[in-house]
Amino acid sequence: MVTEAEGLQIVLSPVQMAGILHNASISEGEVLSNRLWGGVGLAGGMLQMLVAGGMCAAPDPTMLTKAACVVVGGHAADVVHSSFNQIITGKSSNTTTAQAVAATAEM
């Protein structure tokens, strides 16, 4: 049986909690925009996966398309993961590839 306690309950989304913890203001429009762009990124990542699948299936005597298939497929998985996180959290998210390039550029 569930017992109910009297008192005040505060319900926050993960984005609101992050805003409170970082002492920042996050508008509903920003969250919606980030989630919308995350959806666009997710569609782009899925399209990249489709292209990678086509490259894997294409006949090629030099195996160059197979190597490109692995690279494009890996990047597509990275884009899908990053975009899915952006849709869930509502915060802008960079791919692991972009983070690695930025870290290399700072060296």
PDB file of C-alpha atoms in Angstrom:
ATOM      1  CA  MET A   1       0.000   0.000   0.000  1.00  0.00           C
ATOM      2  CA  VAL A   2       1.259   3.475  -0.845  1.00  0.00           C
ATOM      3  CA  THR A   3       1.326   5.974   1.972  1.00  0.00           C
ATOM      4  CA  GLU A   4       1.115   9.603   1.043  1.00  0.00           C
ATOM      5  CA  ALA A   5       3.048  12.183   2.968  1.00  0.00           C
ATOM      6  CA  GLU A   6       1.700  15.685   3.287  1.00  0.00           C
ATOM      7  CA  GLY A   7       3.916  18.398   1.951  1.00  0.00           C
ATOM      8  CA  LEU A   8       5.266  20.116  -1.094  1.00  0.00           C
ATOM      9  CA  GLN A   9       6.554  18.128  -4.055  1.00  0.00           C
ATOM     10  CA  ILE A  10       8.717  19.723  -6.734  1.00  0.00           C
ATOM     11  CA  VAL A  11       8.906  17.970 -10.087  1.00  0.00           C
ATOM     12  CA  LEU A  12      11.736  18.939 -12.457  1.00  0.00           C
ATOM     13  CA  SER A  13      12.779  17.765 -15.886  1.00  0.00           C
ATOM     14  CA  PRO A  14      16.445  16.810 -16.409  1.00  0.00           C
ATOM     15  CA  VAL A  15      16.971  20.063 -18.331  1.00  0.00           C
ATOM     16  CA  GLN A  16      15.498  22.143 -15.525  1.00  0.00           C
ATOM     17  CA  MET A  17      17.646  20.311 -12.963  1.00  0.00           C
ATOM     18  CA  ALA A  18      20.764  20.990 -15.044  1.00  0.00           C
ATOM     19  CA  GLY A  19      19.815  24.662 -15.251  1.00  0.00           C
ATOM     20  CA  ILE A  20      19.438  24.868 -11.488  1.00  0.00           C
ATOM     21  CA  LEU A  21      22.723  23.069 -10.829  1.00  0.00           C
ATOM     22  CA  HIS A  22      24.604  25.340 -13.255  1.00  0.00           C
ATOM     23  CA  ASN A  23      22.767  28.475 -12.060  1.00  0.00           C
ATOM     24  CA  ALA A  24      21.517  29.134 -15.594  1.00  0.00           C
ATOM     25  CA  SER A  25      18.204  30.077 -17.115  1.00  0.00           C
ATOM     26  CA  ILE A  26      16.833  27.723 -19.765  1.00  0.00           C
ATOM     27  CA  SER A  27      13.770  28.787 -21.714  1.00  0.00           C
ATOM     28  CA  GLU A  28      11.218  26.363 -23.099  1.00  0.00           C
ATOM     29  CA  GLY A  29      11.995  27.624 -26.615  1.00  0.00           C
ATOM     30  CA  GLU A  30      15.670  26.703 -26.272  1.00  0.00           C
ATOM     31  CA  VAL A  31      14.799  23.202 -25.131  1.00  0.00           C
ATOM     32  CA  LEU A  32      12.304  22.722 -27.973  1.00  0.00           C
ATOM     33  CA  SER A  33      14.787  24.056 -30.528  1.00  0.00           C
ATOM     34  CA  ASN A  34      17.555  21.743 -29.292  1.00  0.00           C
ATOM     35  CA  ARG A  35      15.220  18.748 -29.391  1.00  0.00           C
ATOM     36  CA  LEU A  36      14.076  19.684 -32.898  1.00  0.00           C
ATOM     37  CA  TRP A  37      17.679  19.928 -34.138  1.00  0.00           C
ATOM     38  CA  GLY A  38      18.394  16.635 -32.400  1.00  0.00           C
ATOM     39  CA  GLY A  39      15.623  15.081 -34.486  1.00  0.00           C
ATOM     40  CA  VAL A  40      17.150  16.518 -37.656  1.00  0.00           C
ATOM     41  CA  GLY A  41      20.538  15.104 -36.628  1.00  0.00           C
ATOM     42  CA  LEU A  42      18.945  11.730 -35.923  1.00  0.00           C
ATOM     43  CA  ALA A  43      17.419  11.668 -39.415  1.00  0.00           C
ATOM     44  CA  GLY A  44      20.810  12.602 -40.900  1.00  0.00           C
ATOM     45  CA  GLY A  45      22.544   9.862 -38.925  1.00  0.00           C
ATOM     46  CA  MET A  46      20.024   7.297 -40.107  1.00  0.00           C
ATOM     47  CA  LEU A  47      20.596   8.436 -43.700  1.00  0.00           C
ATOM     48  CA  GLN A  48      24.351   8.009 -43.181  1.00  0.00           C
ATOM     49  CA  MET A  49      23.717   4.470 -41.918  1.00  0.00           C
ATOM     50  CA  LEU A  50      21.701   3.750 -45.049  1.00  0.00           C
ATOM     51  CA  VAL A  51      24.562   5.029 -47.225  1.00  0.00           C
ATOM     52  CA  ALA A  52      27.068   2.958 -45.234  1.00  0.00           C
ATOM     53  CA  GLY A  53      24.926  -0.136 -45.751  1.00  0.00           C
ATOM     54  CA  GLY A  54      24.864   0.513 -49.481  1.00  0.00           C
ATOM     55  CA  MET A  55      28.628   0.906 -49.524  1.00  0.00           C
ATOM     56  CA  CYS A  56      29.027  -2.404 -47.698  1.00  0.00           C
ATOM     57  CA  ALA A  57      26.768  -4.165 -50.193  1.00  0.00           C
ATOM     58  CA  ALA A  58      28.367  -2.637 -53.310  1.00  0.00           C
ATOM     59  CA  PRO A  59      30.752  -4.888 -55.250  1.00  0.00           C
ATOM     60  CA  ASP A  60      34.280  -3.497 -55.269  1.00  0.00           C
ATOM     61  CA  PRO A  61      37.483  -5.312 -56.210  1.00  0.00           C
ATOM     62  CA  THR A  62      39.742  -2.859 -54.330  1.00  0.00           C
ATOM     63  CA  MET A  63      37.826  -2.994 -51.020  1.00  0.00           C
ATOM     64  CA  LEU A  64      37.885   0.816 -50.794  1.00  0.00           C
ATOM     65  CA  THR A  65      34.119   1.018 -50.408  1.00  0.00           C
ATOM     66  CA  LYS A  66      34.287  -1.530 -47.584  1.00  0.00           C
ATOM     67  CA  ALA A  67      36.791   0.638 -45.714  1.00  0.00           C
ATOM     68  CA  ALA A  68      34.611   3.690 -46.358  1.00  0.00           C
ATOM     69  CA  CYS A  69      31.599   1.681 -45.177  1.00  0.00           C
ATOM     70  CA  VAL A  70      33.248   1.129 -41.793  1.00  0.00           C
ATOM     71  CA  VAL A  71      34.245   4.794 -41.438  1.00  0.00           C
ATOM     72  CA  VAL A  72      30.852   6.159 -42.509  1.00  0.00           C
ATOM     73  CA  GLY A  73      29.002   3.567 -40.411  1.00  0.00           C
ATOM     74  CA  GLY A  74      31.024   4.414 -37.310  1.00  0.00           C
ATOM     75  CA  HIS A  75      30.449   8.126 -37.794  1.00  0.00           C
ATOM     76  CA  ALA A  76      26.745   7.503 -38.391  1.00  0.00           C
ATOM     77  CA  ALA A  77      26.476   5.598 -35.106  1.00  0.00           C
ATOM     78  CA  ASP A  78      28.217   8.505 -33.355  1.00  0.00           C
ATOM     79  CA  VAL A  79      25.790  11.023 -34.898  1.00  0.00           C
ATOM     80  CA  VAL A  80      22.748   8.922 -33.972  1.00  0.00           C
ATOM     81  CA  HIS A  81      23.965   8.544 -30.373  1.00  0.00           C
ATOM     82  CA  SER A  82      24.669  12.265 -29.997  1.00  0.00           C
ATOM     83  CA  SER A  83      21.362  13.268 -31.606  1.00  0.00           C
ATOM     84  CA  PHE A  84      19.392  10.850 -29.437  1.00  0.00           C
ATOM     85  CA  ASN A  85      21.024  12.320 -26.322  1.00  0.00           C
ATOM     86  CA  GLN A  86      20.126  15.809 -27.556  1.00  0.00           C
ATOM     87  CA  ILE A  87      16.486  14.792 -28.054  1.00  0.00           C
ATOM     88  CA  ILE A  88      16.273  13.240 -24.578  1.00  0.00           C
ATOM     89  CA  THR A  89      18.063  15.970 -22.610  1.00  0.00           C
ATOM     90  CA  GLY A  90      17.160  19.041 -24.669  1.00  0.00           C
ATOM     91  CA  LYS A  91      20.770  20.228 -24.401  1.00  0.00           C
ATOM     92  CA  SER A  92      23.061  20.716 -27.373  1.00  0.00           C
ATOM     93  CA  SER A  93      25.355  17.724 -27.793  1.00  0.00           C
ATOM     94  CA  ASN A  94      28.555  17.258 -29.785  1.00  0.00           C
ATOM     95  CA  THR A  95      29.570  13.994 -31.390  1.00  0.00           C
ATOM     96  CA  THR A  96      32.584  12.118 -30.081  1.00  0.00           C
ATOM     97  CA  THR A  97      34.213  12.798 -33.449  1.00  0.00           C
ATOM     98  CA  ALA A  98      33.777  16.563 -32.998  1.00  0.00           C
ATOM     99  CA  GLN A  99      35.147  16.381 -29.450  1.00  0.00           C
ATOM    100  CA  ALA A 100      38.211  14.436 -30.639  1.00  0.00           C
ATOM    101  CA  VAL A 101      38.879  16.930 -33.440  1.00  0.00           C
ATOM    102  CA  ALA A 102      38.542  19.856 -31.019  1.00  0.00           C
ATOM    103  CA  ALA A 103      40.906  18.204 -28.529  1.00  0.00           C
ATOM    104  CA  THR A 104      43.428  17.552 -31.292  1.00  0.00           C
ATOM    105  CA  ALA A 105      43.192  21.150 -32.499  1.00  0.00           C
ATOM    106  CA  GLU A 106      43.913  22.460 -28.994  1.00  0.00           C
ATOM    107  CA  MET A 107      47.209  20.558 -28.794  1.00  0.00           C
TER     108      MET A 107
END
